[in-house]
Short mmCIF file of C-alpha atoms (C1' of nucleotides) in Angstrom, two decimals:
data_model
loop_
_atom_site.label_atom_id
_atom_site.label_comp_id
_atom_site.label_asym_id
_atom_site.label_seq_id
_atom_site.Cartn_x
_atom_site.Cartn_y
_atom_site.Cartn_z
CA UNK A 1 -35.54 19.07 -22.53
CA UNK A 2 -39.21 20.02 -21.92
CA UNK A 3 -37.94 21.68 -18.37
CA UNK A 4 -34.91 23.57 -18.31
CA UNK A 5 -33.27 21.55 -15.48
CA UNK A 6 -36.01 20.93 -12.65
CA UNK A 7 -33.95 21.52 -9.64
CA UNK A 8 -35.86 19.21 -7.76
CA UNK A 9 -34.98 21.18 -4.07
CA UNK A 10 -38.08 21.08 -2.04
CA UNK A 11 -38.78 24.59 -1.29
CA UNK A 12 -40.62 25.36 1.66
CA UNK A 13 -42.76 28.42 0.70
CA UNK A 14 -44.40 28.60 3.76
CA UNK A 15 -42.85 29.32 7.25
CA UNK A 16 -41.62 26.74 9.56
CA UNK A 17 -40.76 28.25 12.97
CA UNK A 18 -37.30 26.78 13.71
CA UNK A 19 -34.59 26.35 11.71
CA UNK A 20 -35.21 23.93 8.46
CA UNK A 21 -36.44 26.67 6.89
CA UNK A 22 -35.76 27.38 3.48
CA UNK A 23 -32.84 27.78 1.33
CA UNK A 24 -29.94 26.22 2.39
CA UNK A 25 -28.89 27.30 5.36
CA UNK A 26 -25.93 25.82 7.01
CA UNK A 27 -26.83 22.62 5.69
CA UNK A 28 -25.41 22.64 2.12
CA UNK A 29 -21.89 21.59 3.84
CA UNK A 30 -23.84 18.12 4.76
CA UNK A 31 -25.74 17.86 1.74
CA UNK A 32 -22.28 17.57 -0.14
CA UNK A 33 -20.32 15.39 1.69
CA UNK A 34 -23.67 12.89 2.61
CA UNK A 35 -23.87 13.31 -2.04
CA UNK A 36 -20.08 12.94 -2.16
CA UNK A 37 -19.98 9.95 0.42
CA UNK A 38 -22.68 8.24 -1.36
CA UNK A 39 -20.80 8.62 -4.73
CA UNK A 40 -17.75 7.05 -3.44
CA UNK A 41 -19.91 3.72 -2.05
CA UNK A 42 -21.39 3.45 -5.54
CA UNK A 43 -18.98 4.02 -7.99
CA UNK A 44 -15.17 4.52 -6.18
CA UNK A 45 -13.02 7.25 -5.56
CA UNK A 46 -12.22 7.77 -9.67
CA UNK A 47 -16.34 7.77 -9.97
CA UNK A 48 -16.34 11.26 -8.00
CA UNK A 49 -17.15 13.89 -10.01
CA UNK A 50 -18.37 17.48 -8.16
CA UNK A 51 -20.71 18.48 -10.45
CA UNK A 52 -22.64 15.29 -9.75
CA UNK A 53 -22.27 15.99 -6.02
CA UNK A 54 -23.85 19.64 -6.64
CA UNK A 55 -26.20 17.46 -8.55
CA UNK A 56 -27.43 15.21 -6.13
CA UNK A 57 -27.53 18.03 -3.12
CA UNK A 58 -29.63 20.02 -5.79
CA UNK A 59 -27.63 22.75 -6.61
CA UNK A 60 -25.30 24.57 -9.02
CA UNK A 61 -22.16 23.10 -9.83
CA UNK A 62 -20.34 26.44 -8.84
CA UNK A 63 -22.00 26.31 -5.06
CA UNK A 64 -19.55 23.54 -3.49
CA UNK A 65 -17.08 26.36 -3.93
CA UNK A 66 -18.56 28.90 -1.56
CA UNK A 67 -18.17 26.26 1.14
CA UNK A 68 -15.07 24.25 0.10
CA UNK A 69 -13.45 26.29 -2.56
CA UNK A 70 -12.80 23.70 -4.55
CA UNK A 71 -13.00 19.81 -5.11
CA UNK A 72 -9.81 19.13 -3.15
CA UNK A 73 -10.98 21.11 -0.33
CA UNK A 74 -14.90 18.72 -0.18
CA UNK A 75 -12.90 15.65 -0.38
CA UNK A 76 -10.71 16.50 2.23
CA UNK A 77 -13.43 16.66 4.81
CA UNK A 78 -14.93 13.77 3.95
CA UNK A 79 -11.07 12.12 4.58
CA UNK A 80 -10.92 13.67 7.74
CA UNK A 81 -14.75 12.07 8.33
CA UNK A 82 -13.34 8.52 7.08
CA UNK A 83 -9.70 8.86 9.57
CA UNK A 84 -12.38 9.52 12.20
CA UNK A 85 -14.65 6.81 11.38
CA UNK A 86 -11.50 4.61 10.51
CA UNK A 87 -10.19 5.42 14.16
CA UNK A 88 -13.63 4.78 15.69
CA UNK A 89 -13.62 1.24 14.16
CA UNK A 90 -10.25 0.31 15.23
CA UNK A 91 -10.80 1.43 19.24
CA UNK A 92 -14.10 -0.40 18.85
CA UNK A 93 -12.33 -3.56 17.69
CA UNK A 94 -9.69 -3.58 20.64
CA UNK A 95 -12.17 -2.89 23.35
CA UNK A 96 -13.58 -6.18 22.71
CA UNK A 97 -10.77 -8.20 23.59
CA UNK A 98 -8.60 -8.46 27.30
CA UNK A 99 -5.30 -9.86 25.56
CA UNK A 100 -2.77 -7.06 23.89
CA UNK A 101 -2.05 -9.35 21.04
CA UNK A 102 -5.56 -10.54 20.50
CA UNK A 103 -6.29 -6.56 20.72
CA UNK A 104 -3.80 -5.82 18.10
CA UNK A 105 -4.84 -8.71 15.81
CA UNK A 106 -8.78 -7.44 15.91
CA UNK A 107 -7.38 -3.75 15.00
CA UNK A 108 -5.68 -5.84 11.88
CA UNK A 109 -9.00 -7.35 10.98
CA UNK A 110 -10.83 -4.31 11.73
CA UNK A 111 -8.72 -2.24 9.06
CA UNK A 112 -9.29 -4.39 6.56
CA UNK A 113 -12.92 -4.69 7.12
CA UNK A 114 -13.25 -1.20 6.78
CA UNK A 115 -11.47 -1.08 3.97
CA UNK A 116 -13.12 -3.67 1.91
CA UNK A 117 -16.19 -2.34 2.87
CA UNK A 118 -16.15 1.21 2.14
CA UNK A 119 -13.43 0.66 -0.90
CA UNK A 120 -14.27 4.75 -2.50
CA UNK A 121 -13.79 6.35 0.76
CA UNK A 122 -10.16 4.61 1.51
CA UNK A 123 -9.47 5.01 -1.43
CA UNK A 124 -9.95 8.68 -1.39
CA UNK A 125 -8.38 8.84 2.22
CA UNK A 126 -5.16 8.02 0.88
CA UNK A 127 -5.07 9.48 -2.64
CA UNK A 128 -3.03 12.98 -1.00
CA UNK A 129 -3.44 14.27 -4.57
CA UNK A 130 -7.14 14.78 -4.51
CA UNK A 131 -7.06 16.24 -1.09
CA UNK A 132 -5.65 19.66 0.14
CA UNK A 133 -2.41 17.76 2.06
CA UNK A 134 -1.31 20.06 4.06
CA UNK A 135 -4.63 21.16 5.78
CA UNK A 136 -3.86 20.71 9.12
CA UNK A 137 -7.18 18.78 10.60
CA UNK A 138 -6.23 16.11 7.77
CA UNK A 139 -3.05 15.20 9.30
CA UNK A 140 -4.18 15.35 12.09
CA UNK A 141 -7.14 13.15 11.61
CA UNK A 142 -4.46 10.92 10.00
CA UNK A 143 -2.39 10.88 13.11
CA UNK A 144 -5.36 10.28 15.35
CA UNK A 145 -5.68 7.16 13.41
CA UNK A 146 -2.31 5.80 13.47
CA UNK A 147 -2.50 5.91 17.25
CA UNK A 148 -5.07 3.98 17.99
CA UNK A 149 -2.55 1.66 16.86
CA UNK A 150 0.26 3.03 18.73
CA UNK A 151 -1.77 2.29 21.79
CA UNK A 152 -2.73 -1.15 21.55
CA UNK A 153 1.11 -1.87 20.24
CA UNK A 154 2.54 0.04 23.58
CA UNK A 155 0.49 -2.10 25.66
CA UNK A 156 1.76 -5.50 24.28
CA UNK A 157 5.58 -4.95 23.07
CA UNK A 158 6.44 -2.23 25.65
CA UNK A 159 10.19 -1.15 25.03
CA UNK A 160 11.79 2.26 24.22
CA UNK A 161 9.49 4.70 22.26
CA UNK A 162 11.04 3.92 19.18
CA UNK A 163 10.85 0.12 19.64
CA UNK A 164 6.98 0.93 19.89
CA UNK A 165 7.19 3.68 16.74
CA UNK A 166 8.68 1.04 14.36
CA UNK A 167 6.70 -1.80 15.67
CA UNK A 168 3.35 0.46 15.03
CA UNK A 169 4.82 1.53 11.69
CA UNK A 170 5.13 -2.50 11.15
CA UNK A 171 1.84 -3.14 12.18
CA UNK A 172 0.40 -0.67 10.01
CA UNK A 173 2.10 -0.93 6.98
CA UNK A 174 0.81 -4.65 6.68
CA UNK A 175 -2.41 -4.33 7.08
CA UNK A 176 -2.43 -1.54 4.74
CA UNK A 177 -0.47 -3.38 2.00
CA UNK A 178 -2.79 -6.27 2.22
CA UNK A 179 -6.05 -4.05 2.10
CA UNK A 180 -4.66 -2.23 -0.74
CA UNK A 181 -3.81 -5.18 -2.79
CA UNK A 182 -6.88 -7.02 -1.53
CA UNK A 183 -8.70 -4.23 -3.36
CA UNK A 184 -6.59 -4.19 -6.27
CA UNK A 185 -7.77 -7.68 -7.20
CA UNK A 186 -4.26 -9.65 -5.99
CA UNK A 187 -6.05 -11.90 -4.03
CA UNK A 188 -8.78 -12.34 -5.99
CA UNK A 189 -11.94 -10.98 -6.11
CA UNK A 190 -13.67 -9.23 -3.18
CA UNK A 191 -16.77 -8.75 -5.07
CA UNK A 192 -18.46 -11.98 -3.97
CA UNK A 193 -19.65 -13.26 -0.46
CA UNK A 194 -17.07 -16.15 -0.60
CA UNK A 195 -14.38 -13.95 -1.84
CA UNK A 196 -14.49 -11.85 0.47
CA UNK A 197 -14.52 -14.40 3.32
CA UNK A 198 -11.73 -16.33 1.51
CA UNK A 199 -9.57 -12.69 1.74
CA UNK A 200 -10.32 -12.46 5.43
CA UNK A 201 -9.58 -15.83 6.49
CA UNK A 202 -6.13 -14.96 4.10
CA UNK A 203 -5.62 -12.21 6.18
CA UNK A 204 -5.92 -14.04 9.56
CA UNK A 205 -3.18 -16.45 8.34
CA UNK A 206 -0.77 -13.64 7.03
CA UNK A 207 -1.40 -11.90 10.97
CA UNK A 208 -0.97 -15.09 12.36
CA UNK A 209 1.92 -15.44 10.43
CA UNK A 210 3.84 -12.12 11.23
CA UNK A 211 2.82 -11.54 14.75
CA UNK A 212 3.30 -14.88 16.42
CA UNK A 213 2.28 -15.62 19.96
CA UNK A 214 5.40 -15.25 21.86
CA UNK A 215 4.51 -12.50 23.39
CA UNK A 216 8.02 -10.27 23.17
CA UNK A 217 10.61 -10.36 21.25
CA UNK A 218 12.99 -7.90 21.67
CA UNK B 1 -3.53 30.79 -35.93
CA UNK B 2 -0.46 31.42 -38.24
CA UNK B 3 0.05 27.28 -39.00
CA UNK B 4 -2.58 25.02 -38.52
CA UNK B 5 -1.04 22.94 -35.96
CA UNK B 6 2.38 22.35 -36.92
CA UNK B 7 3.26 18.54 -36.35
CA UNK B 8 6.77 19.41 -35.85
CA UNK B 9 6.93 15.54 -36.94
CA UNK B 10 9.93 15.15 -38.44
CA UNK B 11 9.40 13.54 -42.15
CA UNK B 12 12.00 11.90 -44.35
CA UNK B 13 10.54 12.44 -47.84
CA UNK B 14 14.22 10.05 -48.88
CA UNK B 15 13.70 6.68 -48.58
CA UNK B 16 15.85 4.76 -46.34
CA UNK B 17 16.34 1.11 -47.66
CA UNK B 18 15.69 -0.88 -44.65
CA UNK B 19 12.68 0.02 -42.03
CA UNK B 20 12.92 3.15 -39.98
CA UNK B 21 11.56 5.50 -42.68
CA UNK B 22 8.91 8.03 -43.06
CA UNK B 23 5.43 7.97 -41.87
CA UNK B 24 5.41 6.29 -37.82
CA UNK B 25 5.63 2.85 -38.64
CA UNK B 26 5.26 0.86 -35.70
CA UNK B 27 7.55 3.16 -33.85
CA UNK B 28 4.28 5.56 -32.79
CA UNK B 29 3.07 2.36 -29.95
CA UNK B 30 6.58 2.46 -28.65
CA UNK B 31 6.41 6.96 -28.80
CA UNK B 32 3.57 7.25 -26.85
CA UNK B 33 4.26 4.71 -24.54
CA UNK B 34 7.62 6.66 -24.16
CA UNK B 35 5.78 9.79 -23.84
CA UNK B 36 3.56 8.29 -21.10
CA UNK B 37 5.80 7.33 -18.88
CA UNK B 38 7.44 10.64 -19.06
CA UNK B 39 4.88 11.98 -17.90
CA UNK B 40 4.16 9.51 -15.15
CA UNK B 41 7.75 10.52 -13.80
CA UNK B 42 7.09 14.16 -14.30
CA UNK B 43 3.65 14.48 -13.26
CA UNK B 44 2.67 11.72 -11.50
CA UNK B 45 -0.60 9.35 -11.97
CA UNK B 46 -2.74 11.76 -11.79
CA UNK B 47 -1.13 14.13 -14.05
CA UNK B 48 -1.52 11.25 -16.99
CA UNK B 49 -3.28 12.71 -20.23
CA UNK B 50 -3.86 10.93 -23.45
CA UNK B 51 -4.12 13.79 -25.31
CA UNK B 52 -0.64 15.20 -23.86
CA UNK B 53 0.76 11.80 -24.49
CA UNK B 54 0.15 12.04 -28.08
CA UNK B 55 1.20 15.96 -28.23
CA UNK B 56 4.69 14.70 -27.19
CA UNK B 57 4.33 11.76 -30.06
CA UNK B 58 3.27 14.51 -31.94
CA UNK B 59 0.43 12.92 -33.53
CA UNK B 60 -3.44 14.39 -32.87
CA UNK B 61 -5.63 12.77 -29.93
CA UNK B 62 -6.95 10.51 -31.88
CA UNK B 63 -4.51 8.33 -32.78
CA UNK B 64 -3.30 6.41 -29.85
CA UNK B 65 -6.90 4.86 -30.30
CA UNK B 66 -6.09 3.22 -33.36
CA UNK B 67 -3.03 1.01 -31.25
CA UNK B 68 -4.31 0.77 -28.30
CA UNK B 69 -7.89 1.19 -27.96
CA UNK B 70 -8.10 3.96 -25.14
CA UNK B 71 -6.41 5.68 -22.46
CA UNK B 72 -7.05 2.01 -20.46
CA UNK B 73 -5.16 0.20 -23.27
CA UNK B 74 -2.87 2.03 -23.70
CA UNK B 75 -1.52 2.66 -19.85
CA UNK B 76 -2.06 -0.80 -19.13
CA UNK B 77 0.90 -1.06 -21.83
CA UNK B 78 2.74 1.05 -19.12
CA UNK B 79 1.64 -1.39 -16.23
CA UNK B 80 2.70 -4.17 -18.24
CA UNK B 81 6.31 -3.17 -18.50
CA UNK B 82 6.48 -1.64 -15.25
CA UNK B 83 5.48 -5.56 -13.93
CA UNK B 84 8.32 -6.12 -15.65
CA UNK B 85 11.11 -3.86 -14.30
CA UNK B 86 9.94 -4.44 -11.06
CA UNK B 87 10.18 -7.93 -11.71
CA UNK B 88 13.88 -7.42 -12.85
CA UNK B 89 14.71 -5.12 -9.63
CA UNK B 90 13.34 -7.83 -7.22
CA UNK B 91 15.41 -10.56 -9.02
CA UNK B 92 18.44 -8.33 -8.91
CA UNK B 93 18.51 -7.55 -5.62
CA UNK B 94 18.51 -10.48 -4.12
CA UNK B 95 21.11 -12.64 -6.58
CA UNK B 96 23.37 -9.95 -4.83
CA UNK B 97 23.16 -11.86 -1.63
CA UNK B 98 24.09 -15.28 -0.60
CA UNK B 99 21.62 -15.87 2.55
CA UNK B 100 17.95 -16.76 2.08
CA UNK B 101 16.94 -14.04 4.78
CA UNK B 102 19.48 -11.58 3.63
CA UNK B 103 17.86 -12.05 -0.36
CA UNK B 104 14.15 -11.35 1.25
CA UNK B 105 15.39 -7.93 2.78
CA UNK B 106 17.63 -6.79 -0.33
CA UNK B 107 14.04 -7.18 -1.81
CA UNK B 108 11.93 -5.56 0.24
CA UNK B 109 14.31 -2.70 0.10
CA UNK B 110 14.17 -2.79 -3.85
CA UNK B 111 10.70 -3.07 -3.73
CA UNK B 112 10.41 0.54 -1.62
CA UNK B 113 12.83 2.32 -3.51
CA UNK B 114 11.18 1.16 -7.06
CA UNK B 115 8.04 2.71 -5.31
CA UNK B 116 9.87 5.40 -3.78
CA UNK B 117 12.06 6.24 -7.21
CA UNK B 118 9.38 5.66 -10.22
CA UNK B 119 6.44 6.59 -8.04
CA UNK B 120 4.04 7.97 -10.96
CA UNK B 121 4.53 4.48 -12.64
CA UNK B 122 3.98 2.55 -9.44
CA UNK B 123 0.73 4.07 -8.68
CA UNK B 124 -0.47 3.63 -12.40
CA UNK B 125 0.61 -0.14 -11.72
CA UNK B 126 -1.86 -0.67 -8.74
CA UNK B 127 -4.82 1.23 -10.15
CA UNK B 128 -6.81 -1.43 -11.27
CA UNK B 129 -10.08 1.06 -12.57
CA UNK B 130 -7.32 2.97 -14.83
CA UNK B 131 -6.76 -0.15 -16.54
CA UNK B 132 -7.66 -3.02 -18.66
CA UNK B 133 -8.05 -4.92 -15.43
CA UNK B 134 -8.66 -8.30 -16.91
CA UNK B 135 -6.23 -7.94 -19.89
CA UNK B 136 -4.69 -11.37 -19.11
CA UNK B 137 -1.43 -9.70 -19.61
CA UNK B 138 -1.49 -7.89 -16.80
CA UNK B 139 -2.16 -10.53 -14.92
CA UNK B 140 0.76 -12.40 -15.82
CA UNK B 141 2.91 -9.71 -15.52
CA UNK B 142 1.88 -8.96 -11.61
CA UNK B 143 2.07 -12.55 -10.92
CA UNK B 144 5.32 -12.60 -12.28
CA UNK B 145 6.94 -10.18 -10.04
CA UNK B 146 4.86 -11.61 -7.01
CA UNK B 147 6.55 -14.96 -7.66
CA UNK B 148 9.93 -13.04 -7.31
CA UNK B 149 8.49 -12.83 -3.80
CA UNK B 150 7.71 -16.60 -3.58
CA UNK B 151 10.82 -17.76 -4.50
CA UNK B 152 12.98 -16.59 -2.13
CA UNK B 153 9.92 -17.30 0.58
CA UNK B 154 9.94 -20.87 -0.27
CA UNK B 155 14.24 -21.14 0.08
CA UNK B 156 13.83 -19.56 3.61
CA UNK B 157 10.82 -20.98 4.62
CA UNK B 158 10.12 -24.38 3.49
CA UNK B 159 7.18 -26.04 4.37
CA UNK B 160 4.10 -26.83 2.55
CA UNK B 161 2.93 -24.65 -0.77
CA UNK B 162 0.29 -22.89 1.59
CA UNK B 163 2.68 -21.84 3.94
CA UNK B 164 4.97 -20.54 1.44
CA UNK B 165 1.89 -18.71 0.19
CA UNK B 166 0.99 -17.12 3.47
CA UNK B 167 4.12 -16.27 3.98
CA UNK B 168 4.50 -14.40 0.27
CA UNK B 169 1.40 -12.71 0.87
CA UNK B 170 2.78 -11.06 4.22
CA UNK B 171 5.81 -10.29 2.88
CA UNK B 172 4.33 -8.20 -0.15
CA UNK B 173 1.61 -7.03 2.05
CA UNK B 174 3.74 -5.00 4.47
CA UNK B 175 6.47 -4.18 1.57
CA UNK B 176 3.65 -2.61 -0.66
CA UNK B 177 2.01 -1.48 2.77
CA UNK B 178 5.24 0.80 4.02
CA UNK B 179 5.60 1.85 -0.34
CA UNK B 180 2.16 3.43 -0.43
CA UNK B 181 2.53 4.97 3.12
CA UNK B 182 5.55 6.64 2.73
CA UNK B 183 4.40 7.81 -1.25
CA UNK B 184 1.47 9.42 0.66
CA UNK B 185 3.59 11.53 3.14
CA UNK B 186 2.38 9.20 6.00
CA UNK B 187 6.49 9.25 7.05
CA UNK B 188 7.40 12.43 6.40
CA UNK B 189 8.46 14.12 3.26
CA UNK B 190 10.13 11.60 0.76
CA UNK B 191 11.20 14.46 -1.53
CA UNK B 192 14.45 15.71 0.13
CA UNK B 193 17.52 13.15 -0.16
CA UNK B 194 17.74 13.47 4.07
CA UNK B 195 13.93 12.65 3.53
CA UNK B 196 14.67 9.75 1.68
CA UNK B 197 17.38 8.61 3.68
CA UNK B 198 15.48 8.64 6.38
CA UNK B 199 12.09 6.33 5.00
CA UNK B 200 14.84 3.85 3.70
CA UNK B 201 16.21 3.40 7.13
CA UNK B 202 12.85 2.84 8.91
CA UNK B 203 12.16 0.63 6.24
CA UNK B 204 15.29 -1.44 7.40
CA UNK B 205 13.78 -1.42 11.08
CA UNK B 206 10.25 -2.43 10.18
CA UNK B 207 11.88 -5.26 8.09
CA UNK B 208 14.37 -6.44 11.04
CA UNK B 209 11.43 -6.21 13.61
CA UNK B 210 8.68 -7.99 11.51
CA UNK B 211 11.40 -10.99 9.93
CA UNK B 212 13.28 -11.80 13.09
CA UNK B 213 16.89 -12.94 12.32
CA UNK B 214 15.51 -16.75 14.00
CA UNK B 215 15.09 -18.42 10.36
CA UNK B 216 12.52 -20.77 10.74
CA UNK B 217 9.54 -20.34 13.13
CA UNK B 218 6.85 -22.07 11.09
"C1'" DC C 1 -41.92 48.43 8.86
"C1'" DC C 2 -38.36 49.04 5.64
"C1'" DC C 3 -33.78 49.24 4.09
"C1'" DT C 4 -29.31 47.90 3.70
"C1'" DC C 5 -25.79 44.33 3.59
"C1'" DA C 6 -23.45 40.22 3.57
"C1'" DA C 7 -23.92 35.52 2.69
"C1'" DT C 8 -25.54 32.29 -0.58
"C1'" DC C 9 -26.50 30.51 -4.77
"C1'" DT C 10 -27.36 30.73 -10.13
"C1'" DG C 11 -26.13 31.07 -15.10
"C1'" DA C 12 -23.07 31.43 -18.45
"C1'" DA C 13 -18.65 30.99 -19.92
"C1'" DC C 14 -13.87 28.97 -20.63
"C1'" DA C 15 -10.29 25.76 -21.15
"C1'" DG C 16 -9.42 21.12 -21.08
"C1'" DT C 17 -10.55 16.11 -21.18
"C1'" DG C 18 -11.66 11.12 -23.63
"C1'" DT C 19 -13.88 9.17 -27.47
"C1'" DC C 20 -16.14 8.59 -31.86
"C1'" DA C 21 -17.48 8.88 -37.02
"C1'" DA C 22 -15.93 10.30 -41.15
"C1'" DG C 23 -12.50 11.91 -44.18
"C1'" DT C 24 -7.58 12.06 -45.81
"C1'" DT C 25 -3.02 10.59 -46.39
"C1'" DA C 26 0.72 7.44 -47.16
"C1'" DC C 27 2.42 2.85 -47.75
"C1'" DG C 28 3.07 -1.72 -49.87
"C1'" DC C 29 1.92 -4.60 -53.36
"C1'" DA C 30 0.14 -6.34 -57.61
"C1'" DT D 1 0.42 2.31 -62.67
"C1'" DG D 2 -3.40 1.66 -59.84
"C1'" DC D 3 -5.51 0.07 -55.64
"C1'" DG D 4 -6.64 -1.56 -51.08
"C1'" DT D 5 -5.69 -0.88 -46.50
"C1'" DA D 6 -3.59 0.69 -42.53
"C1'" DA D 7 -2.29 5.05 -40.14
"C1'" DC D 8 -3.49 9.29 -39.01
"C1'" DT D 9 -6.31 13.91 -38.95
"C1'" DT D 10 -10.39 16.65 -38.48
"C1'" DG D 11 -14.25 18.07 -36.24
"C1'" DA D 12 -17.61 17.16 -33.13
"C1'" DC D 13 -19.86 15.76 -28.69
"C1'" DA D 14 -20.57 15.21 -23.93
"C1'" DC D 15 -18.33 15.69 -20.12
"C1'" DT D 16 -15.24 17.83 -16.38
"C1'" DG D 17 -13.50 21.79 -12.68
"C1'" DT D 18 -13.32 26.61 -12.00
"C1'" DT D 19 -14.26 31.52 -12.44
"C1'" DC D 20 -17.08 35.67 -12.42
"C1'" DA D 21 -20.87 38.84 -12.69
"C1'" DG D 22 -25.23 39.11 -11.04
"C1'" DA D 23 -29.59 37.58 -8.78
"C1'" DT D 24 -31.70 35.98 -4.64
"C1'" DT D 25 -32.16 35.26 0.21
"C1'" DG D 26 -32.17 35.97 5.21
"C1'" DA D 27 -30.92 38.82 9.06
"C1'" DG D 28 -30.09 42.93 11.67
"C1'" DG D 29 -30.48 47.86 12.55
"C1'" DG D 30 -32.78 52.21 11.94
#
DNA sequence: CCCTCAATCTGAACAGTGTCAAGTTACGCA
DNA sequence: TGCGTAACTTGACACTGTTCAGATTGAGGG
């Protein structure tokens, strides 16, 4: 070692009027989850390590637990980030279509994309271990999620509330299974261009398959 | 430290004619193994140590390395046999039943409750990265107990091989979808019997709602 | 201006992990 | 009896997450 560790922080020594200034402010929250975020898109949810989060926002490994108290408590906000972002991409999905079905079949496509595409983070989402599971904003994050389902299902089976709570639980279940064993290698890989094409066109057949065009059925 | 480590191995110094006698033989694979899913059931995936593993073989951390490589190697053992009673469960369940359709539910039930009962081991079985992932296997042993799936598809479906495929793919998909839900509390708590109970029941409703009683609808 | 105070972060430590190289033990066989 | 080899231990290393005492910082009040 011919420096002890080089922290590497940029230091502003001199003033800067605003905020920005130096130390870390309120901004060591950010720094963690945008390190921890970027860990998961490189190496997967079991590549997370905290120390190499406090690593790459430039600090001691003991200073995520000031603002999170612990690992379990960093990942769980950036779950709660990924339900949000997950529930952003499925409302963006339906809103491009005028048909129910065709609504709920983009959702299906959309979940999947966003699951092959950001494997560490859905990963993580769902692994209730690694996460503090009973923080409230996490379920409810969760829950936010599951009904933009919910919605879109409502609008095209109708029927008692339950009809539309166990045709939702359907809906998602599926498209969960498949992502999960997509990413598990079951369909083969999802590493290359064509693979991952080959998975989605899969996918469109399975949905196809399940959710046929008559309309209602009871 | 009043013993070094006490093996607490139990040696027979008196030879016993036949195999079974002192030293672990090739009875230490099959301990630690045994050890590991004990832990699996007690502690979950994420509670899985090699070096606890080979406390309860009693042997030091080291020597599960000389049989099985590493951690990988040696829980891909697990996986392997897991496959397998999985495999079994699926077959079981549906020679119970006499109807095509009625096999295909009978499965998807056993499929949940294998989940839902052995869940440390069915995690284990889906994470790829804790794994030798392209131990060949493991392949065969997955695709084994998928083609449980596929051979009750193609009795009640018919139709050409890609149809049958589609149709095996959506069936596992939303089986192994509702499994990984409920395991991560998306359902409610699957801890209590009522809890239980409860899943196993909306499990029958998702089935009934997504495989409609009307056999074939190509 | 200075002084206190709370928030923030560091440094060092601890227990525990997987894995490796080298040494030791026990077995089977000639 | 001796010997080679497989099975296992020992000790070490580089990690990990977490804790705790203390240093550093920024802000607010006198």
């Amino acid at each position: 070692m011919t420096k002890p560790i080089a922290p590497a922080r940029a230091k502003p020594s001199h003033k800067v009027p605003k905020p920005e200034a130096g130390y870390h402010h309120g901004e060591l929250q950010e720094a963690l989850i945008a390190a921890s975020e970027a860990i998961l898109a490189e190496h997967g949810a079991e590549g997370f390590t905290l120390r190499e989060a406090a690593r790459r926002a430039g600090v001691s490994p003991a200073a995520p637990s000031h603002h999170f108290g612990n690992a379990q408590g960093l990942l769980t906000e950036v779950a709660i980030r990924g339900y949000a972002a997950l529930a952003d991409a499925l409302r963006e999905a339906a809103s491009r279509k005028q048909d129910a079905r065709e609504k709920l079949l983009a959702q299906g496509l959309a979940y999947v994309e966003f699951a092959l595409k950001h494997p560490g983070r859905f990963q993580m989402m769902f692994a209730n271990k690694r996460l503090v599971a009973d923080d409230p904003r996490l379920g409810q994050a969760s829950r936010a999620a599951g009904r933009e389902f919910e919605i879109i299902i409502a609008e095209l089976v109708g029927g008692t509330p339950r009809q539309a709570k166990t045709a939702a639980a359907a809906a998602w279940s599926t498209v969960h299974g498949f992502a999960k064993l997509a990413l598990e290698d079951k369909f083969g890989s999802v590493n290359s261009e064509a693979g991952y094409r080959e998975i989605m066109a899969r996918l469109n057949h399975v949905l196809n398959y399940l959710w046929p065009a008559s309309s209602a059925r009871r």
